[in-house]
XYZ file of C-alpha atoms in Angstrom:
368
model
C 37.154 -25.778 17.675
C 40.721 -24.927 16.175
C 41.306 -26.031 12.306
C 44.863 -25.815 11.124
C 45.262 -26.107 6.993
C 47.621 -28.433 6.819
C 50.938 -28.059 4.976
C 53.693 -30.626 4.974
C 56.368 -27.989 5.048
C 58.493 -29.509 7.968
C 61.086 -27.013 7.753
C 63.049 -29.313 10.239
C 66.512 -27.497 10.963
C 68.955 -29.861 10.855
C 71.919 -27.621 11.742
C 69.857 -27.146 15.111
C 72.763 -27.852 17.582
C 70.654 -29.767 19.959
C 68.797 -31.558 17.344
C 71.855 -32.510 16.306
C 73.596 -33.323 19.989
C 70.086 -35.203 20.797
C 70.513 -37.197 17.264
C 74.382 -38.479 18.367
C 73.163 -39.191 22.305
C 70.778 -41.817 20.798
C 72.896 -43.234 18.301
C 75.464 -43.696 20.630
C 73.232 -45.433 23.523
C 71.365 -47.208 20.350
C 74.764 -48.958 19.667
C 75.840 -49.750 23.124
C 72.594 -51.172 24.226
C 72.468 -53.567 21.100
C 76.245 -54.273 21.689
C 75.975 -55.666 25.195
C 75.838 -59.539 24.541
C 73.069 -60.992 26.637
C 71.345 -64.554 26.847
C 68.138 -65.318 24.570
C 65.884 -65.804 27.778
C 66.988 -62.406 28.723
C 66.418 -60.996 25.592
C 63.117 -62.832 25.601
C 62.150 -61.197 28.641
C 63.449 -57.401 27.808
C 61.444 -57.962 24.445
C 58.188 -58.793 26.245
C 58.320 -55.861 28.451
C 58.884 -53.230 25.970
C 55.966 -54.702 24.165
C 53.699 -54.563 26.769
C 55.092 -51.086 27.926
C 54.423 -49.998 24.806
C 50.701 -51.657 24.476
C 49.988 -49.719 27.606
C 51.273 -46.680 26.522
C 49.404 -46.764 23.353
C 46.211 -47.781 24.601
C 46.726 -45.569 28.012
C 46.772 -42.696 26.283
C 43.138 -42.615 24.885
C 42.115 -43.815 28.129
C 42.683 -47.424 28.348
C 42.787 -48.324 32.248
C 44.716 -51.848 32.042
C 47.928 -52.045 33.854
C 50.948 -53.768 32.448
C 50.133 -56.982 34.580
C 46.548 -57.212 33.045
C 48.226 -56.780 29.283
C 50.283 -59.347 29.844
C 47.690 -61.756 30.879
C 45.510 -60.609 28.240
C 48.532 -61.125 25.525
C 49.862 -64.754 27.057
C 45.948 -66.339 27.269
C 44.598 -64.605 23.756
C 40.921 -64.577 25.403
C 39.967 -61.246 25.729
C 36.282 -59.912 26.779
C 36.266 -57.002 27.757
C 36.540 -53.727 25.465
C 40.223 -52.822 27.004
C 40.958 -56.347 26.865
C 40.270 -56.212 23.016
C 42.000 -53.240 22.401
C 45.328 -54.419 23.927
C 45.282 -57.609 21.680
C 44.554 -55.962 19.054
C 47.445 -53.426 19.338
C 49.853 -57.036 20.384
C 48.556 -58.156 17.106
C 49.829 -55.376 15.231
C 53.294 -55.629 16.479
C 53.497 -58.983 15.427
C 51.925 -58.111 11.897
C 55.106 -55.193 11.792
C 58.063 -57.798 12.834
C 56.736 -60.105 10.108
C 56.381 -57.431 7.779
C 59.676 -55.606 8.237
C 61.345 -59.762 8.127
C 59.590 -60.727 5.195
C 59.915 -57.364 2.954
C 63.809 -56.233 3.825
C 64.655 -52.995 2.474
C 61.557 -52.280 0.957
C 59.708 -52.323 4.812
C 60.734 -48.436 4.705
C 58.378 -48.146 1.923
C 55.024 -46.611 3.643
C 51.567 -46.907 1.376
C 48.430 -45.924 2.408
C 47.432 -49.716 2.221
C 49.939 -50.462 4.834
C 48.009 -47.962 6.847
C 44.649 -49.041 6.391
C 46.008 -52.764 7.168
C 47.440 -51.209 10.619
C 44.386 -49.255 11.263
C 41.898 -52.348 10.649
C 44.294 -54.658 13.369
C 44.141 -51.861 15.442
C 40.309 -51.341 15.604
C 38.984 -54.863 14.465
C 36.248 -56.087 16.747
C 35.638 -52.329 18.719
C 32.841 -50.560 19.167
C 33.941 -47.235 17.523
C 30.838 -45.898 16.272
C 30.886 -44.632 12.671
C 34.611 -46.102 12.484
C 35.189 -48.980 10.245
C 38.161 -50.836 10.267
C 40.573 -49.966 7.326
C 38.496 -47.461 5.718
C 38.673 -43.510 5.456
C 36.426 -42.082 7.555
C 32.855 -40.257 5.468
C 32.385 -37.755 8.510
C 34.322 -34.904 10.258
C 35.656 -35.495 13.595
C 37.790 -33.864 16.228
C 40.366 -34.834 18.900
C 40.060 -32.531 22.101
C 39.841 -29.089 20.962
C 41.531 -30.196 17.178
C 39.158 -30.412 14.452
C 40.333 -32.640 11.693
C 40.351 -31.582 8.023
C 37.044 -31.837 6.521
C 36.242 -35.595 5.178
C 36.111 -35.135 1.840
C 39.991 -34.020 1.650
C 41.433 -37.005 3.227
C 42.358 -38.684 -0.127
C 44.378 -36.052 -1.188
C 46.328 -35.066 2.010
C 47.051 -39.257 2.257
C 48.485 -39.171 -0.934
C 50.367 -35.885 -0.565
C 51.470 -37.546 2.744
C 52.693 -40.556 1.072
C 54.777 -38.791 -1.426
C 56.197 -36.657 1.491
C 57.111 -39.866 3.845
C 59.139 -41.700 1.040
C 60.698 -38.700 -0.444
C 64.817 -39.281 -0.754
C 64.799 -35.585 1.066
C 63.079 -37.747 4.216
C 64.223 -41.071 3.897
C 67.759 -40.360 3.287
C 68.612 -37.078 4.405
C 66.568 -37.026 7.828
C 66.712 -40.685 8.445
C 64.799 -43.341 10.546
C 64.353 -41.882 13.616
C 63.357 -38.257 12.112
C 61.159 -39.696 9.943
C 59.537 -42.213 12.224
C 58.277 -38.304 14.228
C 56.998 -36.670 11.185
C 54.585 -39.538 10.087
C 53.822 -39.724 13.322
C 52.460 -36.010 13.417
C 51.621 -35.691 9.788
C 48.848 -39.083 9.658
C 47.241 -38.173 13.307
C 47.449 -34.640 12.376
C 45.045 -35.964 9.027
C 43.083 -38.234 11.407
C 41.833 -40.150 8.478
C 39.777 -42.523 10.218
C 36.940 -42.485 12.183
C 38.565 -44.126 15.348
C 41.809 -45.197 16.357
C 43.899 -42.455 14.692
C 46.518 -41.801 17.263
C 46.849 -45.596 18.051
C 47.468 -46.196 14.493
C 49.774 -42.714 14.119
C 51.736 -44.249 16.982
C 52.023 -47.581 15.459
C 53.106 -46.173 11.904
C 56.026 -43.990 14.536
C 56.943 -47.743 15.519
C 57.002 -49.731 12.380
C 59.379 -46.527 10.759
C 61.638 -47.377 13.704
C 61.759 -50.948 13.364
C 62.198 -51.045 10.398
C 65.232 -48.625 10.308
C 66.721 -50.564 12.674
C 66.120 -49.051 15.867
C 64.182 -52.082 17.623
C 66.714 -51.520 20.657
C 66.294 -55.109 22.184
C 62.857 -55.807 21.266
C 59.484 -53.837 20.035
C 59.827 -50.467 20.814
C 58.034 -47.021 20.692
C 57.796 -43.604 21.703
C 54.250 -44.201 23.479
C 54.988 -45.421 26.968
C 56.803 -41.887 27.126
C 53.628 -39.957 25.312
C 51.555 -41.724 27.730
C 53.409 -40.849 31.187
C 53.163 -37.083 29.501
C 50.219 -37.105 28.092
C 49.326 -32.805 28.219
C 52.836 -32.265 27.051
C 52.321 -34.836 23.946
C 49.134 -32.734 23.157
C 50.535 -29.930 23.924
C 53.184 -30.193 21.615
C 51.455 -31.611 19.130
C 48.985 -28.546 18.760
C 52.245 -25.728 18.898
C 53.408 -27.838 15.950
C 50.143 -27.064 14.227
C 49.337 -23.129 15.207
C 52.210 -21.953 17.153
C 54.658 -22.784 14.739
C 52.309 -23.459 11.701
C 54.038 -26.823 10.482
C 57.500 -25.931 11.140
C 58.592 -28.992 13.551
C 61.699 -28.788 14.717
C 60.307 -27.797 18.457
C 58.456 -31.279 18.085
C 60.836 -33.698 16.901
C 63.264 -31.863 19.406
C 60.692 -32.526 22.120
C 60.340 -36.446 20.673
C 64.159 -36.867 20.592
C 64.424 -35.272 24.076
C 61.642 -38.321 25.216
C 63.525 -41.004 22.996
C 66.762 -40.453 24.851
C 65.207 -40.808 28.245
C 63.409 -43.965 27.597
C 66.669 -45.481 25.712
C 68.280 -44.493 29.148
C 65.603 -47.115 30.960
C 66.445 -49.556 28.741
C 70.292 -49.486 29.000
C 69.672 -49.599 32.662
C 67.716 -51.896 32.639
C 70.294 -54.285 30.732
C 73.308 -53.177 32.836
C 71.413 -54.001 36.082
C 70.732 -57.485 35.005
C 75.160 -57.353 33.789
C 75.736 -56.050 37.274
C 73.505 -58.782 38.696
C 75.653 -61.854 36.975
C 79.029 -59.981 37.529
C 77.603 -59.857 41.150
C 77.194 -63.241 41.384
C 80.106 -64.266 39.918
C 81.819 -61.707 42.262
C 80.416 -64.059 45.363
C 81.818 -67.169 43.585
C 84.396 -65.618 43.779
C 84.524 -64.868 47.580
C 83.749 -68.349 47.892
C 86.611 -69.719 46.601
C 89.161 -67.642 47.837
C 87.650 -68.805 51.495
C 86.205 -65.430 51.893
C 82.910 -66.661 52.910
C 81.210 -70.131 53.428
C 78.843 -71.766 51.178
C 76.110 -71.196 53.865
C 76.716 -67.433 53.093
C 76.676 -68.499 49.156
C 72.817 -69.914 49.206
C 71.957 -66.882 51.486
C 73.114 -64.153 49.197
C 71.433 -66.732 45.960
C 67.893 -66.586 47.857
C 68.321 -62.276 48.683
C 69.336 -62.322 44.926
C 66.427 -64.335 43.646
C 64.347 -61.852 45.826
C 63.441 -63.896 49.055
C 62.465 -61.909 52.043
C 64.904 -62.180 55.259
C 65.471 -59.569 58.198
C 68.652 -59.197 60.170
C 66.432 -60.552 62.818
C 65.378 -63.662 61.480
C 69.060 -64.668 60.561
C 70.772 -63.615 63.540
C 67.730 -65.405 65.935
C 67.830 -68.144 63.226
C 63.569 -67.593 63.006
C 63.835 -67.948 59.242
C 63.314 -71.243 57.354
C 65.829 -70.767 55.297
C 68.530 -70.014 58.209
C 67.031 -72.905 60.252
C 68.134 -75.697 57.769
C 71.523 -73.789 56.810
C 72.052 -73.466 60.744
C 70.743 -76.712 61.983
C 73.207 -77.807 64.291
C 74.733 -74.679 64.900
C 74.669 -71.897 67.364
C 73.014 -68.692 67.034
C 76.112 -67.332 67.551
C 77.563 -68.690 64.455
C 74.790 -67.428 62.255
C 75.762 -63.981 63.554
C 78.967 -64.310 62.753
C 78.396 -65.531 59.315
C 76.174 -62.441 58.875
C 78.166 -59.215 60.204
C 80.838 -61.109 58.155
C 78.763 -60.524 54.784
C 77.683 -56.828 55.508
C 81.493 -56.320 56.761
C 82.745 -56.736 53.270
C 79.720 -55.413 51.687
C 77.997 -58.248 50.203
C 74.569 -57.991 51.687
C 72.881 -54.553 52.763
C 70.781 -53.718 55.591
C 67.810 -51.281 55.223
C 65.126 -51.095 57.998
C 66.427 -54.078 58.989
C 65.110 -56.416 55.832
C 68.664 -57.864 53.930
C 69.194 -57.230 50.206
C 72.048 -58.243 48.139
C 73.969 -55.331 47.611
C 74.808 -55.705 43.759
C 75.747 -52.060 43.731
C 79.261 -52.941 45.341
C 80.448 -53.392 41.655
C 80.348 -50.049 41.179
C 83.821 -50.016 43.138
C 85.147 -51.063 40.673
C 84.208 -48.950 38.005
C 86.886 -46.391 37.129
């Protein structure tokens, strides 16, 4: 079992060109992805799945099974039974305790004290059977995590407070900022695994509230774990170099965290653009419309492939579909095949193994 003596010399190299390029990439998409104006029930929805995506990554990695569908269930009924079940409300709770935290402190959120931990840690583990772990408190017992052992019990007072001083330092807080700083408590508290259960869950959490609270909630709760989770060896993997590769020296690691930052705030932009595409879209076939490039039969078929109804080529052209029944009634066959090689003629609807999808993509044209 591999002991490291911890030291909280980060010696972080900030003139580290791609630390540096990595540090602009995200400030730049953090910007543009808060600057695209979109409706509240959007923003709603975006807000909801990054929470969820990042219960599950939280949770996944110790070995939580729920999927993203059972979360949400668990999170929109409050009645959870089973163990998982627990655990995932219990990690929603916590995200609500941070936004009201963050909203009802201001500047001082930044602040981290080792009560603020303990509160985080006893949301996070409240009502779980964790053996000798109890909710809140430092653990009296030496434990590991994989092959890790964690410091000996009766020196978890001092590295917390040593910790603390190191987290709210000017050097940190000012001079390596949020998102920096957000990675080194990250490593620092589940590299001190002060509890008895629940360290990583509440290291990942403490990663989160440093974010939100610097400002980089990018449309909703966000944090690094859905990425840690889809990668879990090369989270752990990293996480030991950090500790006896490079003996506490962590650029490597917060390069490897910024690398996994940018690629999820890449899923998010997209994810906001392809809703923007879908409303240009639409407003692209209103469009059509009223020039008298198509017929408002063409209009409500395009509005049900958008909405994500099912319809083959077959179905319209043979008029076998619902849907293309009542549009058609009264009409020939012939007509409803006309109306459709009309639509994939000038690109509006796409045809792939012969089911019909609304080809929002045909903006791209248009991009220069």
């Amino acid at each position: 079992m591999a002991r490291w003596e911890i030291n909280f010399n980060h010696r972080i190299d900030t003139e580290d060109k791609e630390l540096i390029t990595l540090s602009v990439e995200i400030e730049s998409y953090r910007l543009s992805i808060m600057r695209i104006p979109i409706p509240p029930s959007k923003q709603r929805e975006l807000d909801k799945i990054n929470m969820i995506r990042q219960i599950k990554g939280t949770t996944g990695i110790e070995g939580n099974m729920l999927t993203e569908e059972e979360i949400r269930r668990v999170i929109e009924s409050g009645q959870a039974k089973l163990e998982s079940e627990k655990e995932a409300e219990n990690a929603h709770r916590l995200q609500q305790f941070i936004r009201e935290r963050v909203k009802s402190l201001g500047e001082e959120a930044k602040y981290i004290t080792e009560d603020l931990i303990k509160q985080m840690h006893a949301i996070n583990t409240e009502g779980l059977s964790s053996g000798n772990n109890i909710p809140g408190q430092y653990r009296r017992h030496d434990v590991s995590a994989g092959d890790y052992q964690a410091p000996h019990y009766g020196e978890i007072e001092g590295l917390m407070r040593a910790f603390i001083e190191v987290i709210n330092s000017n050097e940190v807080i000012y001079g390596l900022g949020p998102l920096i700083r957000s990675i080194i408590a990250h490593f620092y508290l589940i590299t001190i695994h002060p509890f008895g259960d629940g360290n990583g869950r509440t290291s990942r959490a403490l990663e989160a509230y440093i974010l939100y609270a610097g400002g980089y909630n990018v449309r909703g709760f966000y944090s690094l774990a859905n990425y840690h989770y889809r990668h879990r060896d090369d989270y752990i993997d990293q996480l030991n170099k950090a500790r006896f590769v490079y003996n506490g020296n962590l650029t490597p690691f917060i390069k490897y965290c910024l690398r996994a930052f940018l690629h999820e705030l890449e899923g998010v932009q997209e994810s906001i653009l392809e809703y923007v595409r879908r409303v240009m879209y639409k407003d692209y076939v209103i469009e059509e419309l009223q020039l008298g490039r198509i017929n408002s039969r063409m209009m409500t078929v395009i509005d049900f492939l958008l909405d994500g109804g099912r319809l083959t080529s077959d179905e319209y052209r043979n008029k076998r579909h619902r849907l293309i029944e009542m549009l058609y009634e009264g009409l020939t066959a012939k007509t409803a095949q006309r109306d459709l090689n009309k639509m994939l003629e000038r690109g509006l609807v796409i045809e792939r193994e012969k089911r019909l999808y609304a080809n929002v993509d045909i903006l791209n044209k248009f991009i220069e």
